[in-house]
Amino acid sequence: MIVPHTTDTPAPTPTVRKAVVPAAGLGTRFLPATKATPKEMLPVVDKPAIQYVVEEAAAAGLDDVLMVTGRHKRAIEDHFDHAFELEQALAAKGDAVRLDAVRDPARLANIHHIRQGEPLGLGHAVLCARRHVGDQPFAVLLGDDLIDPRETLLSTMLDVRERYAGSVIALMEVPREQIHLYGCAAVEPTEEEGVVRVTGLVEKPSPETAPSTYAVIGRYVLDPAVFDVLDRTAPGRGGEIQLTDALQTLATDGTVHGVVFEGLRYDTGDKADYLRTVVRLACARPDLGPEFTTWLKGFVAELEGREGAGRGRGLAA
Ligand code: UTP
């Protein structure tokens, strides 16, 4: 039986369908590779990082994805579009596997693009999505932040949003000396294991002043109320409109919750983390993993041998 919505029954929480993927940053940490290529398009094994992000959104049931792109718009747009010549050539060869690989990105979701004219910060990139998103809750997945495909973080966050309403952010505990690299959340426990109430947020605090060691990572489920707040948010740290500052305003109303994530997450915009991502995901691939892992073990043994020999020479000296 369908129960009609009356003023006595609370309005059902709207379901999240749309995802926004900001990918308009300058990527200065990865220069010179990112001079003419967006960092979100750097390959992780054989797919660009941003494809894993869109696959994650699709796996969580989000069928509408808006990419917020910058000056390198073309590469991202082309990747999620059809490539007729390539498809024809592969079809003519009967290469069904590669044909699927070429077609898959365009089939993942309804993909839209909008341009952030100037990289004025993550908060500004999210604000650019306002008209497309409308008055509905939506997810934000940073295009260079990769959650291991075996994890289910986004689905958990969507579930928390259904039950608590408001906005939901993803948090990860980091060593205190690294907290200055992230947004940081002050939290209170809820009755639920792994879900916290966020009482405050601060962007890139010093280890001494950080309210906790909970770092904000690149997954959000946001209430549309964030748009009005972003509209009023003045540029903060680095002259950029910070999403963290807008979330801080929402947190003071008690409407932000955090999901504590303990799984595997990679910042592919950071060189060292990018390398770790490629190695981990390559090892997990059924087609490449066994051979690559054997090689890797040999390589590590070789390194250890060299180190041991170095130490030996050190002792002898
Ligand atoms: P980062 O904080 O990694 O900044 O952005 P960045 O400028 O891209 O990279 P670095 O620090 O210079 O190397 C986090 C995410 O937000 C997007 C980025 O594309 C990335 O996915 N972003 C950032 C925007 O879309 N617009 C902006 O103005 C800033």
CSV table of C-alpha atoms and ligand atoms in Angstrom, one decimal:
chain,number,residue,atom,x,y,z
A,1,MET,CA,0.0,0.0,0.0
A,2,ILE,CA,1.3,3.5,-0.8
A,3,VAL,CA,1.0,5.8,2.1
A,4,PRO,CA,0.2,9.3,0.9
A,5,HIS,CA,2.5,12.1,2.2
A,6,THR,CA,0.5,14.4,4.6
A,7,THR,CA,1.6,17.1,6.9
A,8,ASP,CA,1.6,14.5,9.7
A,9,THR,CA,4.0,12.2,8.1
A,10,PRO,CA,7.6,13.4,7.7
A,11,ALA,CA,8.7,14.0,4.1
A,12,PRO,CA,10.7,11.0,2.9
A,13,THR,CA,14.5,11.7,2.6
A,14,PRO,CA,15.2,12.3,-1.1
A,15,THR,CA,17.3,9.7,-2.7
A,16,VAL,CA,20.7,10.7,-3.9
A,17,ARG,CA,21.1,10.2,-7.7
A,18,LYS,CA,23.6,12.7,-8.8
A,19,ALA,CA,27.4,12.8,-8.3
A,20,VAL,CA,29.7,15.7,-8.8
A,21,VAL,CA,33.3,15.1,-9.7
A,22,PRO,CA,35.6,18.1,-9.3
A,23,ALA,CA,38.5,17.8,-11.7
A,24,ALA,CA,39.5,21.4,-12.4
A,25,GLY,CA,42.5,21.8,-10.0
A,26,LEU,CA,45.9,22.7,-11.3
A,27,GLY,CA,47.7,19.6,-10.2
A,28,THR,CA,50.9,21.4,-9.3
A,29,ARG,CA,52.2,18.6,-7.1
A,30,PHE,CA,52.4,16.4,-10.2
A,31,LEU,CA,54.2,18.7,-12.6
A,32,PRO,CA,55.5,18.3,-15.3
A,33,ALA,CA,53.1,15.4,-16.1
A,34,THR,CA,50.1,17.6,-15.4
A,35,LYS,CA,51.3,20.5,-17.7
A,36,ALA,CA,49.0,19.4,-20.5
A,37,THR,CA,47.2,16.4,-19.0
A,38,PRO,CA,44.8,16.7,-16.1
A,39,LYS,CA,46.1,14.7,-13.1
A,40,GLU,CA,42.7,12.9,-13.0
A,41,MET,CA,43.6,11.4,-16.4
A,42,LEU,CA,46.9,9.8,-15.3
A,43,PRO,CA,46.7,6.1,-15.8
A,44,VAL,CA,46.4,3.8,-12.8
A,45,VAL,CA,47.4,0.5,-14.4
A,46,ASP,CA,45.3,0.9,-17.6
A,47,LYS,CA,42.5,3.2,-16.7
A,48,PRO,CA,42.6,6.9,-15.9
A,49,ALA,CA,42.2,7.6,-12.2
A,50,ILE,CA,38.9,9.4,-12.8
A,51,GLN,CA,37.4,6.3,-14.4
A,52,TYR,CA,37.7,4.4,-11.1
A,53,VAL,CA,35.9,7.4,-9.4
A,54,VAL,CA,33.0,7.3,-11.9
A,55,GLU,CA,32.9,3.4,-11.6
A,56,GLU,CA,32.6,3.9,-7.8
A,57,ALA,CA,29.7,6.4,-8.2
A,58,ALA,CA,27.9,4.0,-10.6
A,59,ALA,CA,28.4,1.0,-8.3
A,60,ALA,CA,26.7,3.0,-5.5
A,61,GLY,CA,23.7,3.6,-7.8
A,62,LEU,CA,24.4,7.2,-8.9
A,63,ASP,CA,23.4,7.3,-12.6
A,64,ASP,CA,24.1,11.0,-13.2
A,65,VAL,CA,27.6,12.3,-13.0
A,66,LEU,CA,28.7,15.9,-13.5
A,67,MET,CA,32.4,16.5,-14.1
A,68,VAL,CA,33.6,20.0,-13.2
A,69,THR,CA,36.6,20.5,-15.5
A,70,GLY,CA,39.1,23.2,-16.1
A,71,ARG,CA,41.5,24.1,-18.9
A,72,HIS,CA,42.1,20.5,-19.9
A,73,LYS,CA,38.4,19.8,-20.5
A,74,ARG,CA,38.9,17.9,-23.8
A,75,ALA,CA,40.8,14.8,-22.5
A,76,ILE,CA,38.2,14.1,-19.8
A,77,GLU,CA,35.3,14.8,-22.1
A,78,ASP,CA,36.8,12.6,-24.8
A,79,HIS,CA,37.4,9.7,-22.4
A,80,PHE,CA,33.8,9.5,-21.4
A,81,ASP,CA,32.5,9.9,-24.9
A,82,HIS,CA,32.3,7.4,-27.9
A,83,ALA,CA,35.4,7.1,-30.0
A,84,PHE,CA,33.8,6.0,-33.4
A,85,GLU,CA,37.0,5.5,-35.4
A,86,LEU,CA,38.7,3.4,-32.7
A,87,GLU,CA,35.5,1.5,-32.1
A,88,GLN,CA,35.2,0.8,-35.8
A,89,ALA,CA,38.8,-0.4,-36.1
A,90,LEU,CA,38.4,-2.7,-33.1
A,91,ALA,CA,35.1,-4.1,-34.4
A,92,ALA,CA,36.6,-4.7,-37.8
A,93,LYS,CA,39.4,-6.8,-36.1
A,94,GLY,CA,36.8,-8.6,-34.0
A,95,ASP,CA,38.6,-7.5,-30.8
A,96,ALA,CA,35.6,-7.6,-28.5
A,97,VAL,CA,37.6,-7.2,-25.2
A,98,ARG,CA,39.3,-4.0,-26.3
A,99,LEU,CA,36.1,-2.7,-27.9
A,100,ASP,CA,34.3,-3.1,-24.5
A,101,ALA,CA,37.2,-1.4,-22.7
A,102,VAL,CA,36.8,1.6,-25.1
A,103,ARG,CA,33.0,1.7,-24.8
A,104,ASP,CA,32.7,1.2,-21.0
A,105,PRO,CA,33.5,4.7,-19.8
A,106,ALA,CA,30.6,6.2,-21.8
A,107,ARG,CA,28.2,3.5,-20.5
A,108,LEU,CA,28.9,4.0,-16.8
A,109,ALA,CA,26.3,6.8,-16.2
A,110,ASN,CA,24.8,9.9,-17.8
A,111,ILE,CA,27.9,12.0,-17.9
A,112,HIS,CA,27.7,15.8,-18.0
A,113,HIS,CA,30.5,18.4,-18.0
A,114,ILE,CA,30.7,21.9,-16.8
A,115,ARG,CA,33.6,24.2,-16.8
A,116,GLN,CA,35.1,26.0,-13.7
A,117,GLY,CA,36.5,29.1,-15.4
A,118,GLU,CA,39.2,29.6,-12.9
A,119,PRO,CA,40.4,27.2,-10.2
A,120,LEU,CA,39.1,29.2,-7.3
A,121,GLY,CA,39.0,26.3,-4.9
A,122,LEU,CA,37.1,23.1,-4.3
A,123,GLY,CA,34.2,25.0,-2.7
A,124,HIS,CA,33.9,27.1,-5.9
A,125,ALA,CA,34.0,23.9,-8.0
A,126,VAL,CA,31.1,22.5,-6.1
A,127,LEU,CA,29.2,25.7,-6.4
A,128,CYS,CA,29.5,25.5,-10.2
A,129,ALA,CA,27.3,22.4,-10.0
A,130,ARG,CA,24.4,24.2,-8.4
A,131,ARG,CA,22.2,24.5,-11.4
A,132,HIS,CA,22.7,20.9,-12.5
A,133,VAL,CA,22.1,19.5,-9.0
A,134,GLY,CA,19.1,21.6,-8.1
A,135,ASP,CA,17.4,21.2,-4.7
A,136,GLN,CA,18.4,17.6,-4.1
A,137,PRO,CA,21.1,16.0,-2.0
A,138,PHE,CA,24.2,14.9,-4.0
A,139,ALA,CA,27.5,13.2,-3.7
A,140,VAL,CA,30.9,14.7,-4.4
A,141,LEU,CA,33.8,12.5,-5.3
A,142,LEU,CA,37.2,14.1,-5.8
A,143,GLY,CA,38.6,13.1,-9.2
A,144,ASP,CA,42.1,12.4,-7.9
A,145,ASP,CA,41.0,10.6,-4.7
A,146,LEU,CA,40.7,6.9,-5.3
A,147,ILE,CA,39.0,4.5,-2.9
A,148,ASP,CA,40.0,0.9,-3.5
A,149,PRO,CA,37.3,-0.7,-5.7
A,150,ARG,CA,36.8,-3.4,-3.1
A,151,GLU,CA,35.5,-0.9,-0.5
A,152,THR,CA,31.9,0.2,-0.1
A,153,LEU,CA,32.5,3.6,1.5
A,154,LEU,CA,30.1,5.6,-0.7
A,155,SER,CA,27.2,3.2,-0.2
A,156,THR,CA,27.7,3.4,3.6
A,157,MET,CA,27.7,7.2,3.4
A,158,LEU,CA,24.4,7.2,1.3
A,159,ASP,CA,22.9,4.9,3.9
A,160,VAL,CA,24.0,7.3,6.7
A,161,ARG,CA,22.5,10.3,4.8
A,162,GLU,CA,19.1,8.3,4.5
A,163,ARG,CA,19.0,7.8,8.3
A,164,TYR,CA,20.5,11.1,9.6
A,165,ALA,CA,19.7,13.6,6.8
A,166,GLY,CA,21.9,16.6,6.5
A,167,SER,CA,25.4,16.1,5.1
A,168,VAL,CA,27.9,13.2,5.5
A,169,ILE,CA,31.6,13.4,5.1
A,170,ALA,CA,34.3,10.7,5.0
A,171,LEU,CA,37.0,10.7,7.7
A,172,MET,CA,40.2,8.8,8.0
A,173,GLU,CA,42.5,8.7,11.0
A,174,VAL,CA,46.0,9.9,10.1
A,175,PRO,CA,49.2,10.4,12.1
A,176,ARG,CA,49.1,13.8,13.9
A,177,GLU,CA,52.2,15.0,12.0
A,178,GLN,CA,50.3,14.6,8.7
A,179,ILE,CA,47.0,16.4,9.7
A,180,HIS,CA,48.3,19.7,8.3
A,181,LEU,CA,47.8,18.2,4.8
A,182,TYR,CA,44.0,17.8,5.2
A,183,GLY,CA,40.8,19.3,6.4
A,184,CYS,CA,40.3,18.2,10.0
A,185,ALA,CA,37.1,17.4,11.9
A,186,ALA,CA,36.2,17.8,15.6
A,187,VAL,CA,33.8,15.0,16.4
A,188,GLU,CA,31.5,13.5,19.0
A,189,PRO,CA,30.5,9.8,19.0
A,190,THR,CA,27.0,8.7,18.1
A,191,GLU,CA,25.4,5.4,19.3
A,192,GLU,CA,26.6,3.9,16.0
A,193,GLU,CA,30.1,2.4,15.6
A,194,GLY,CA,31.9,4.2,12.8
A,195,VAL,CA,29.5,7.1,12.6
A,196,VAL,CA,30.4,10.4,14.4
A,197,ARG,CA,28.7,13.8,14.7
A,198,VAL,CA,30.9,16.5,13.3
A,199,THR,CA,31.1,19.6,15.6
A,200,GLY,CA,33.6,21.6,13.7
A,201,LEU,CA,36.0,21.6,10.8
A,202,VAL,CA,39.3,23.3,10.1
A,203,GLU,CA,41.3,23.3,6.8
A,204,LYS,CA,44.9,22.2,7.1
A,205,PRO,CA,45.5,22.9,10.8
A,206,SER,CA,49.0,22.7,12.4
A,207,PRO,CA,49.5,19.4,14.4
A,208,GLU,CA,49.4,21.5,17.7
A,209,THR,CA,46.1,23.1,17.0
A,210,ALA,CA,44.3,20.3,15.2
A,211,PRO,CA,41.1,19.3,17.1
A,212,SER,CA,41.6,15.6,16.3
A,213,THR,CA,43.5,13.3,13.9
A,214,TYR,CA,40.4,12.7,11.7
A,215,ALA,CA,41.2,13.9,8.2
A,216,VAL,CA,38.5,14.7,5.7
A,217,ILE,CA,39.0,12.6,2.6
A,218,GLY,CA,37.5,13.1,-0.9
A,219,ARG,CA,34.0,11.7,-0.5
A,220,TYR,CA,31.0,13.8,0.5
A,221,VAL,CA,27.2,13.4,0.5
A,222,LEU,CA,25.9,17.0,0.7
A,223,ASP,CA,22.6,18.6,1.5
A,224,PRO,CA,21.7,21.2,-1.1
A,225,ALA,CA,21.8,23.7,1.8
A,226,VAL,CA,25.5,23.8,1.2
A,227,PHE,CA,25.0,25.9,-1.9
A,228,ASP,CA,23.7,29.0,-0.1
A,229,VAL,CA,26.5,28.6,2.4
A,230,LEU,CA,29.1,28.4,-0.3
A,231,ASP,CA,27.6,31.4,-2.0
A,232,ARG,CA,28.3,33.4,1.2
A,233,THR,CA,31.7,31.8,1.9
A,234,ALA,CA,34.6,34.2,1.4
A,235,PRO,CA,37.9,32.9,0.0
A,236,GLY,CA,39.8,31.2,2.9
A,237,ARG,CA,43.2,29.5,3.0
A,238,GLY,CA,45.3,30.1,-0.2
A,239,GLY,CA,42.7,32.6,-1.5
A,240,GLU,CA,40.4,29.7,-2.5
A,241,ILE,CA,36.8,29.1,-1.6
A,242,GLN,CA,37.1,26.1,0.7
A,243,LEU,CA,34.4,23.4,0.9
A,244,THR,CA,35.7,22.8,4.5
A,245,ASP,CA,34.7,26.4,5.5
A,246,ALA,CA,31.2,25.9,4.2
A,247,LEU,CA,30.9,22.5,6.0
A,248,GLN,CA,32.1,24.2,9.2
A,249,THR,CA,29.1,26.5,9.0
A,250,LEU,CA,26.8,23.5,8.5
A,251,ALA,CA,28.5,21.6,11.3
A,252,THR,CA,27.6,24.4,13.8
A,253,ASP,CA,23.9,23.6,13.1
A,254,GLY,CA,24.6,19.9,14.0
A,255,THR,CA,23.7,18.7,10.5
A,256,VAL,CA,27.0,17.1,9.5
A,257,HIS,CA,27.9,13.5,10.3
A,258,GLY,CA,31.1,11.6,9.5
A,259,VAL,CA,31.7,8.0,8.4
A,260,VAL,CA,35.1,6.8,9.7
A,261,PHE,CA,36.8,4.9,6.9
A,262,GLU,CA,39.5,2.3,7.7
A,263,GLY,CA,40.0,0.9,4.2
A,264,LEU,CA,42.3,1.6,1.4
A,265,ARG,CA,42.4,5.1,-0.1
A,266,TYR,CA,44.9,6.7,-2.4
A,267,ASP,CA,45.6,10.3,-3.3
A,268,THR,CA,46.7,9.9,-7.0
A,269,GLY,CA,47.6,13.6,-7.1
A,270,ASP,CA,50.5,12.9,-4.9
A,271,LYS,CA,53.5,11.2,-6.6
A,272,ALA,CA,54.4,8.7,-3.9
A,273,ASP,CA,50.8,7.7,-3.3
A,274,TYR,CA,50.2,7.4,-7.0
A,275,LEU,CA,53.0,4.9,-7.3
A,276,ARG,CA,51.6,2.9,-4.3
A,277,THR,CA,48.2,2.9,-6.0
A,278,VAL,CA,49.5,1.5,-9.3
A,279,VAL,CA,51.5,-1.2,-7.5
A,280,ARG,CA,48.6,-2.3,-5.2
A,281,LEU,CA,45.9,-2.3,-8.0
A,282,ALA,CA,48.2,-4.1,-10.4
A,283,CYS,CA,48.9,-6.8,-7.8
A,284,ALA,CA,45.1,-7.2,-7.4
A,285,ARG,CA,44.4,-7.7,-11.1
A,286,PRO,CA,43.7,-11.3,-12.1
A,287,ASP,CA,45.3,-10.7,-15.6
A,288,LEU,CA,48.5,-8.9,-14.4
A,289,GLY,CA,48.7,-9.6,-10.7
A,290,PRO,CA,50.4,-13.1,-10.6
A,291,GLU,CA,53.2,-12.2,-12.9
A,292,PHE,CA,53.7,-8.7,-11.6
A,293,THR,CA,53.7,-9.9,-8.0
A,294,THR,CA,56.4,-12.5,-8.8
A,295,TRP,CA,58.5,-9.8,-10.4
A,296,LEU,CA,57.9,-7.4,-7.5
A,297,LYS,CA,59.0,-9.9,-4.9
A,298,GLY,CA,62.2,-10.5,-6.8
A,299,PHE,CA,62.8,-6.8,-7.1
A,300,VAL,CA,62.3,-6.2,-3.4
A,301,ALA,CA,64.6,-9.1,-2.6
A,302,GLU,CA,67.2,-7.5,-4.9
A,303,LEU,CA,66.8,-4.1,-3.1
A,304,GLU,CA,67.1,-5.8,0.3
A,305,GLY,CA,70.2,-7.7,-1.0
A,306,ARG,CA,71.7,-4.4,-2.0
A,307,GLU,CA,70.9,-2.8,1.3
A,308,GLY,CA,72.3,-5.7,3.2
A,309,ALA,CA,75.5,-5.5,1.1
A,310,GLY,CA,75.6,-1.8,1.8
A,311,ARG,CA,75.3,-2.4,5.5
A,312,GLY,CA,77.9,-5.1,5.3
A,313,ARG,CA,80.3,-2.7,3.6
A,314,GLY,CA,79.4,-0.2,6.3
A,315,LEU,CA,80.3,-2.6,9.1
A,316,ALA,CA,83.6,-3.6,7.4
A,317,ALA,CA,84.6,0.0,7.0
B,1,UTP,P1,43.7,19.6,-4.7
B,1,UTP,O1,43.6,20.1,-3.3
B,1,UTP,O2,44.4,18.3,-4.9
B,1,UTP,O3,44.3,20.8,-5.6
B,1,UTP,O4,42.2,19.4,-5.3
B,1,UTP,P2,44.9,20.8,-7.0
B,1,UTP,O5,45.1,22.2,-7.4
B,1,UTP,O6,44.1,20.0,-8.0
B,1,UTP,O7,46.3,20.0,-7.0
B,1,UTP,P3,47.8,20.5,-6.4
B,1,UTP,O8,47.6,20.6,-4.9
B,1,UTP,O9,48.1,21.8,-7.1
B,1,UTP,O10,48.7,19.4,-6.9
B,1,UTP,C1,41.3,18.4,-4.8
B,1,UTP,C2,40.3,18.1,-5.9
B,1,UTP,O11,39.5,19.3,-6.2
B,1,UTP,C3,39.6,19.7,-7.5
B,1,UTP,C4,40.9,19.0,-8.1
B,1,UTP,O12,40.8,18.8,-9.5
B,1,UTP,C5,40.9,17.7,-7.3
B,1,UTP,O13,40.2,16.7,-7.8
B,1,UTP,N1,39.6,21.1,-7.6
B,1,UTP,C6,40.5,21.9,-6.8
B,1,UTP,C7,38.8,21.8,-8.5
B,1,UTP,O14,38.0,21.1,-9.2
B,1,UTP,N2,38.8,23.1,-8.6
B,1,UTP,C8,39.7,23.9,-7.8
B,1,UTP,O15,39.6,25.1,-7.9
B,1,UTP,C9,40.5,23.2,-6.9
